[in-house]
mmCIF file of C-alpha atoms in Angstrom:
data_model
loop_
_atom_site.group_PDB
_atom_site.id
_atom_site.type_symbol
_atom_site.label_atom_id
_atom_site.label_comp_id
_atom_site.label_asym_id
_atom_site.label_seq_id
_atom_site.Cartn_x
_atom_site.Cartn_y
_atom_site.Cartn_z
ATOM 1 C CA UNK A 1 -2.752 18.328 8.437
ATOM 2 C CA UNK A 2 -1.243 16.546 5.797
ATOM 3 C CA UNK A 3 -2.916 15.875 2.574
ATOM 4 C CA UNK A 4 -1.922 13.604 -0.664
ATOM 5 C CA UNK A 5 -3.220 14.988 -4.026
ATOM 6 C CA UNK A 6 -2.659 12.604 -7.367
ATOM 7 C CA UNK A 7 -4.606 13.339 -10.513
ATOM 8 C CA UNK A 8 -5.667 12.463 -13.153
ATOM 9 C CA UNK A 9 -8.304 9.940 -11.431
ATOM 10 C CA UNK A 10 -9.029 7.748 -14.452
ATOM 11 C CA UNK A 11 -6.866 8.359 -17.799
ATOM 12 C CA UNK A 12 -7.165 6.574 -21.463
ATOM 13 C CA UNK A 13 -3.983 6.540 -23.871
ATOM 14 C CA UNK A 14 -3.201 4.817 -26.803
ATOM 15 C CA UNK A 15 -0.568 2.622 -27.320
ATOM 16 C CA UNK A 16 3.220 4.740 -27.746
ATOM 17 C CA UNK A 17 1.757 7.620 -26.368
ATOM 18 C CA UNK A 18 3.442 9.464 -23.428
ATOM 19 C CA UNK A 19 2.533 9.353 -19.877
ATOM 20 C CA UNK A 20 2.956 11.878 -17.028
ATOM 21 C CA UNK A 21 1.074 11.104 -13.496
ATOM 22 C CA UNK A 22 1.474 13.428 -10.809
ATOM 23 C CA UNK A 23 1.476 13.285 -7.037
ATOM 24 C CA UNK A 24 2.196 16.324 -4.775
ATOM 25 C CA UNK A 25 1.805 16.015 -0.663
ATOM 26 C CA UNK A 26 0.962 19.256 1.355
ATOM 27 C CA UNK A 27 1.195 19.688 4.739
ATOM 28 C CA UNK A 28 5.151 18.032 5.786
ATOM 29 C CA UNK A 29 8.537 18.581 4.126
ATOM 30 C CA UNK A 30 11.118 16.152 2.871
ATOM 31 C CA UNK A 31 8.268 13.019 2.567
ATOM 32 C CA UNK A 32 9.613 9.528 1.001
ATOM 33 C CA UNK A 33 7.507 9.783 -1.800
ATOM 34 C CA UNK A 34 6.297 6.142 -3.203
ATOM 35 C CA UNK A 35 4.306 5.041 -6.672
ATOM 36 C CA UNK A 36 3.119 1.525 -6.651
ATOM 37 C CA UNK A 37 0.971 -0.277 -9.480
ATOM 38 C CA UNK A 38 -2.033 -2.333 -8.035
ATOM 39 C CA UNK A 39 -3.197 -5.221 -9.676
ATOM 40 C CA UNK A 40 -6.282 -7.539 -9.171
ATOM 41 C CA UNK A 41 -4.806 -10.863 -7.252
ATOM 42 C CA UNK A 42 -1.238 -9.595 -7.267
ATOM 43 C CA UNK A 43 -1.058 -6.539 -4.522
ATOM 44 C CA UNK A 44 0.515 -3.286 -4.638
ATOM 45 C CA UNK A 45 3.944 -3.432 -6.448
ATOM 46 C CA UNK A 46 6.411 -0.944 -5.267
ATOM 47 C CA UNK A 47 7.673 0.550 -8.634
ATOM 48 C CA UNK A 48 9.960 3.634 -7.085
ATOM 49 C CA UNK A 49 10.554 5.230 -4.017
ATOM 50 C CA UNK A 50 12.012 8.581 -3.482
ATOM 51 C CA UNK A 51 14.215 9.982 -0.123
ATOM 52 C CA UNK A 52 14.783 13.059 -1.531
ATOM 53 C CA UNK A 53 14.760 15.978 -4.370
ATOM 54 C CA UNK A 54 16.584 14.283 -7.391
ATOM 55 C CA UNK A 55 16.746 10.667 -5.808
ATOM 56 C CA UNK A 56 14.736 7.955 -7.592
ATOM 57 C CA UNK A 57 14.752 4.275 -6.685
ATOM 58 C CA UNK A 58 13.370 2.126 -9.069
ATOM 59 C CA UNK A 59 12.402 -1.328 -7.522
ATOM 60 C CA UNK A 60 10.940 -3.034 -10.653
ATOM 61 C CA UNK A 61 12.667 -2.651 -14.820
ATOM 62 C CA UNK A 62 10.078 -1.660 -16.933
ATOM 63 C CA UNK A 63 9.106 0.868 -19.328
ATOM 64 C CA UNK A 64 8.486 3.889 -16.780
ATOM 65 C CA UNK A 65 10.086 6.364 -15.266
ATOM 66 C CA UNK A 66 10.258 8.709 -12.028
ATOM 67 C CA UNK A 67 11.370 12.043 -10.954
ATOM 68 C CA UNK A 68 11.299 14.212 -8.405
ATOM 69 C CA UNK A 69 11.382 17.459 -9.249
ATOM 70 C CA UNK A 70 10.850 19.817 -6.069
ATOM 71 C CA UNK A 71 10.406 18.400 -2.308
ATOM 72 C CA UNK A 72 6.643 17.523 -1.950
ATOM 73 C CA UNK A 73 6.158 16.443 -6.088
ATOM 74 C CA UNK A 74 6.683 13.326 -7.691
ATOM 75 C CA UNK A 75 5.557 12.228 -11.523
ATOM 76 C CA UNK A 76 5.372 8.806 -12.937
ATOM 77 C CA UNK A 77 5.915 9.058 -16.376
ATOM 78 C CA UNK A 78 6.879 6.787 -19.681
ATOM 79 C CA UNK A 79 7.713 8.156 -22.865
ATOM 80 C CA UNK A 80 5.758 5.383 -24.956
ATOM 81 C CA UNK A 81 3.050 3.603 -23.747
ATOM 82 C CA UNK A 82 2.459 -0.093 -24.107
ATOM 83 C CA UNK A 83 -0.846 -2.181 -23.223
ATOM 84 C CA UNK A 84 0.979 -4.101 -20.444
ATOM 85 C CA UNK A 85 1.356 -0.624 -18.578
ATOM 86 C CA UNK A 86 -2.163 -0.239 -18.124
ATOM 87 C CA UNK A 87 -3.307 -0.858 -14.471
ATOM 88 C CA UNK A 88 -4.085 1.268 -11.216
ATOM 89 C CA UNK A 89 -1.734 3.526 -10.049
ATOM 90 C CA UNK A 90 -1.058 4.886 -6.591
ATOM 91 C CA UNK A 91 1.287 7.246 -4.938
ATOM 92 C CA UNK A 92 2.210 7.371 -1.062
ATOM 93 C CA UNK A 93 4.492 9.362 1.496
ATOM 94 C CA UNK A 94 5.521 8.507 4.751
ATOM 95 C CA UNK A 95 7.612 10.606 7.062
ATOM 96 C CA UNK A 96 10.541 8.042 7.899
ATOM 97 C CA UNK A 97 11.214 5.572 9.929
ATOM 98 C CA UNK A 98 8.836 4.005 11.884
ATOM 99 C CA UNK A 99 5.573 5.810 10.669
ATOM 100 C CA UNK A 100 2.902 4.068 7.855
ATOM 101 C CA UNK A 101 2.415 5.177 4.466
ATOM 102 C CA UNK A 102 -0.520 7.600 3.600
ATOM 103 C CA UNK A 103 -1.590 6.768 -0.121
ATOM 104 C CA UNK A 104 -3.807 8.982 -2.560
ATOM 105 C CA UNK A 105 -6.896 8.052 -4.562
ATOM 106 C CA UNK A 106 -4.800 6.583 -7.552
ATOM 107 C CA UNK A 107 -5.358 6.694 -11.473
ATOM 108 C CA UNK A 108 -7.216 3.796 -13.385
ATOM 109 C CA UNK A 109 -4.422 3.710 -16.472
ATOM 110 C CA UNK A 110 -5.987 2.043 -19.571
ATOM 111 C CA UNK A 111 -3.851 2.011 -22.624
ATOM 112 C CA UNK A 112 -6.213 0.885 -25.646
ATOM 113 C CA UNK B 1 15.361 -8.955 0.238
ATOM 114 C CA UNK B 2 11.685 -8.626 2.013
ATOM 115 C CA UNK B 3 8.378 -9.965 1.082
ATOM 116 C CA UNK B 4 4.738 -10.744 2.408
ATOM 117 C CA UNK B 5 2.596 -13.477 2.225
ATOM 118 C CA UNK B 6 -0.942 -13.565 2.704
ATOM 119 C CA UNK B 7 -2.715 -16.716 2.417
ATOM 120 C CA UNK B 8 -5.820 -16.288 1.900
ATOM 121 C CA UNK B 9 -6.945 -14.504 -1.299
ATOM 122 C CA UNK B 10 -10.870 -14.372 -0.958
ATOM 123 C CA UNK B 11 -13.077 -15.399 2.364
ATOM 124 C CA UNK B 12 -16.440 -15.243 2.642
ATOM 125 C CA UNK B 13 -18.140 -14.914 6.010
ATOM 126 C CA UNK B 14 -21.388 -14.353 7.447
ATOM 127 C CA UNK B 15 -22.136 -11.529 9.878
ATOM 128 C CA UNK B 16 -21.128 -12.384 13.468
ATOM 129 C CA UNK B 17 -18.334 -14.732 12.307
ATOM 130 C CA UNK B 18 -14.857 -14.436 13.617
ATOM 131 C CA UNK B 19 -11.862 -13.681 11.121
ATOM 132 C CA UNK B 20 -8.307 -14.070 11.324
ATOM 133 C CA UNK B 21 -6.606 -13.560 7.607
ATOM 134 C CA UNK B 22 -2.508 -14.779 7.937
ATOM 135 C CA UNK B 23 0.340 -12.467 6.977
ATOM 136 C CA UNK B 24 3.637 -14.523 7.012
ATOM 137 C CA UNK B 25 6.957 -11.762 6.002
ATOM 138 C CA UNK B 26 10.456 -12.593 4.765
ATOM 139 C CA UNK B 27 13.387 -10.456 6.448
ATOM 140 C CA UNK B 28 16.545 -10.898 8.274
ATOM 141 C CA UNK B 29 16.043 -8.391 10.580
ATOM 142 C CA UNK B 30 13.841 -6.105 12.626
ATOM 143 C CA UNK B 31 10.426 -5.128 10.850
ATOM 144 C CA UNK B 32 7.490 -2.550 11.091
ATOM 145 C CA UNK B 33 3.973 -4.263 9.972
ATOM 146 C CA UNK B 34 0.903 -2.587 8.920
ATOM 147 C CA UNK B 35 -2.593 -3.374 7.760
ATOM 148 C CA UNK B 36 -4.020 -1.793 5.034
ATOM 149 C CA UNK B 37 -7.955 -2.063 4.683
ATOM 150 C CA UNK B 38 -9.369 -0.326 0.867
ATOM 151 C CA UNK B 39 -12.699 -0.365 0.874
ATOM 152 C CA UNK B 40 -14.792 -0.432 -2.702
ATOM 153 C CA UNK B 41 -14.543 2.838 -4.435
ATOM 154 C CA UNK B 42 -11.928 4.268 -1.470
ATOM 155 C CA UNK B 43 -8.391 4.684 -1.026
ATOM 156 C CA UNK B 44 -6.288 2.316 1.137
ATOM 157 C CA UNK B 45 -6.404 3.430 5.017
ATOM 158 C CA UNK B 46 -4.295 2.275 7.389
ATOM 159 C CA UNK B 47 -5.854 -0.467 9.731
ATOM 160 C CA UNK B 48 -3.577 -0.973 12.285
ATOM 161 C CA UNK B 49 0.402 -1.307 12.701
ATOM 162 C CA UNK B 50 3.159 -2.511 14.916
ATOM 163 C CA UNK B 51 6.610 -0.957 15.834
ATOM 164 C CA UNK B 52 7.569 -2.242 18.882
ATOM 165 C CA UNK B 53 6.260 -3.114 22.313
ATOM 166 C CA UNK B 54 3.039 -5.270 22.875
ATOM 167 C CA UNK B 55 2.664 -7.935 19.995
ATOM 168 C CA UNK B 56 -0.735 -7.522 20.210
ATOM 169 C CA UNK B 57 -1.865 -4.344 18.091
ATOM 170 C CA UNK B 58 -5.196 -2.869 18.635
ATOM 171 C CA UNK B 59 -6.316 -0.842 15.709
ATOM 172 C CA UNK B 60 -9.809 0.721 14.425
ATOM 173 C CA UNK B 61 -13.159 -0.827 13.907
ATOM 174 C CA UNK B 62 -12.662 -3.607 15.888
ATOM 175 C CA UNK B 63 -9.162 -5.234 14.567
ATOM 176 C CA UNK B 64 -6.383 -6.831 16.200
ATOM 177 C CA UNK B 65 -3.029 -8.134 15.158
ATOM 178 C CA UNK B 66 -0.671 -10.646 16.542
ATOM 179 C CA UNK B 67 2.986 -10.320 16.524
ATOM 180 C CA UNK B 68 4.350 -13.777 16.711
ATOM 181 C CA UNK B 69 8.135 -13.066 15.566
ATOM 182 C CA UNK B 70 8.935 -16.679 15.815
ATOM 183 C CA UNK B 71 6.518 -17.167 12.948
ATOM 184 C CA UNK B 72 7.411 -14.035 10.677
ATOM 185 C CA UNK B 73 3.655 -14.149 11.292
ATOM 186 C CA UNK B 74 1.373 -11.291 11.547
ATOM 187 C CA UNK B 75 -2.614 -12.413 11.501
ATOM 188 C CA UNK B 76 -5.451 -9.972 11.726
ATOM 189 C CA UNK B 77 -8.196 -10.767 13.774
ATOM 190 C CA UNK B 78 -11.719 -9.587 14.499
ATOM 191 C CA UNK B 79 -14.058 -11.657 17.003
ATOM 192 C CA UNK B 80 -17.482 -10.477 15.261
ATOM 193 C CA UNK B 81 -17.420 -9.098 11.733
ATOM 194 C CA UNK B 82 -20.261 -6.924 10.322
ATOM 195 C CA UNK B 83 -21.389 -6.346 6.682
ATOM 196 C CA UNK B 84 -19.418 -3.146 6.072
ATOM 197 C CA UNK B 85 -15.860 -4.580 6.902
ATOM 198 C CA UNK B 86 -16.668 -5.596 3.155
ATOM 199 C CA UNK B 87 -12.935 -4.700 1.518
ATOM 200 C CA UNK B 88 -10.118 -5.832 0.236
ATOM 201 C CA UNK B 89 -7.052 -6.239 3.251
ATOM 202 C CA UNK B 90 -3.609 -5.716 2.778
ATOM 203 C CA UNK B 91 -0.518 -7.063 5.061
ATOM 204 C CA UNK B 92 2.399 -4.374 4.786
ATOM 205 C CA UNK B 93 6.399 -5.452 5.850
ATOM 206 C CA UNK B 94 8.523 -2.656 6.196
ATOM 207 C CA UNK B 95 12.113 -3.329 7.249
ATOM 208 C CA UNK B 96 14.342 -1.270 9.779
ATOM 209 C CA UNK B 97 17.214 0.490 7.654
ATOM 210 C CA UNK B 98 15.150 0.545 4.478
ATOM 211 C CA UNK B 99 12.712 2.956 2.944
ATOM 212 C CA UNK B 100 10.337 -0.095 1.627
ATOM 213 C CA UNK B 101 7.196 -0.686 2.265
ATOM 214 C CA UNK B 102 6.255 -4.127 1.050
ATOM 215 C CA UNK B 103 2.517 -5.497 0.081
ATOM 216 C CA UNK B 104 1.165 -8.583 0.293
ATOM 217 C CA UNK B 105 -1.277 -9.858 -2.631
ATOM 218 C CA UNK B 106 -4.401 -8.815 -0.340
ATOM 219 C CA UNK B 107 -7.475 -10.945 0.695
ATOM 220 C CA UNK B 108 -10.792 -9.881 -0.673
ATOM 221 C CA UNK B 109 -13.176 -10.452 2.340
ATOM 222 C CA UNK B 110 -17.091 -10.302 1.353
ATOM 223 C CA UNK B 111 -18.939 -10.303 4.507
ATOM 224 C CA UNK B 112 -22.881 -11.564 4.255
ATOM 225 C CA UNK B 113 -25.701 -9.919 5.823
#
């Protein structure tokens, strides 16, 4: 069966400090990969969405970034932190069209 | 462009009540829907979802969801709710041809025993 692994759970940075989050999916090959931001009162916002190795769609400007390094991995990262990127953070796959999207446990992002 | 709407950010019910929480989407063209239930301290689980076929979605625990694509509507429904459907809800859009999936703000239903 398929399985969704993101860590770190819970994760305090200071301010201008780098950030690397990372999601890997066992089980399937070639996933859409997903990371969204979830925020009390305002949903989950779709910040990129991956097809395939090397193809990042970024849905929202901002000061993060995504790659995709091998088939089943994908890694939110920023190169300086700022207190507005603090939030909860939450990767997904799906297979294609017409299936859902599975998500993983997420990481509680404070930057102090 | 797509996007959800949920009305309803918090309801508060007593046990045995009926719910139905609206989901209105925005797209000009055919759409997959989902619920997402995340339940405190869990990770979002799929509640129930539509493709095609029958408007009306039967999914776990109880739930039911209307297709009415007249109203870019999509309402979740349960005739008798119980103290541990306790959780935040989530309306999902995603539209054919893209690789989207779309949230709504979520309603945060507290149920009382």
């Amino acid at each position: 069966s398929q399985t969704i692994h993101q860590w770190p759970a819970t994760l305090v940075q200071p301010v201008g400090s780098p950030l690397s989050l990372e999601c890997t999916v066992e089980g399937t090959s070639n996933p859409n990969l997903y990371w969204y931001r979830q925020a009390a009162g305002r949903g989950l916002q779709l910040l990129f969405y991956s097809v395939g190795i090397g193809q990042i769609s970024s849905e929202v400007p901002q000061n993060l970034s995504a790659s995709r390094p091998q088939d089943r991995q994908f890694i939110l990262s920023s190169k300086k932190l700022l207190l507005s990127d603090s939030g909860f953070y939450l990767c997904a796959w799906s297979e294609g069209p017409h299936t859902e999207a599975f998500f993983g446990q997420g990481t509680r992002l404070t930057v102090v | 462009a797509q996007s959800v709407s949920q009305h309803n950010h918090h309801v508060i019910l007593s046990e045995a009540a009926s719910l139905e929480l609206g989901c209105n989407y925005s797209y000009g063209g055919t759409v997959n829907l989902f619920w997402y239930v995340q339940y405190p301290g869990q990770h979002l689980q799929l509640l129930l979802k539509y493709f095609s076929g029958d408007p009306l979605v039967k999914g776990i625990k109880g739930f039911e969801a209307e297709f009415i694509k007249s109203k870019f509507s999509f309402n979740l429904r349960k005739p008798s709710v119980q103290w541990s459907d306790t959780a935040e809800y989530f309306c999902a859009v995603n539209g054919r041809g893209t690789y989207k999936y779309i949230f709504g703000t979520g309603t945060r239903l507290k149920v009382l025993a």
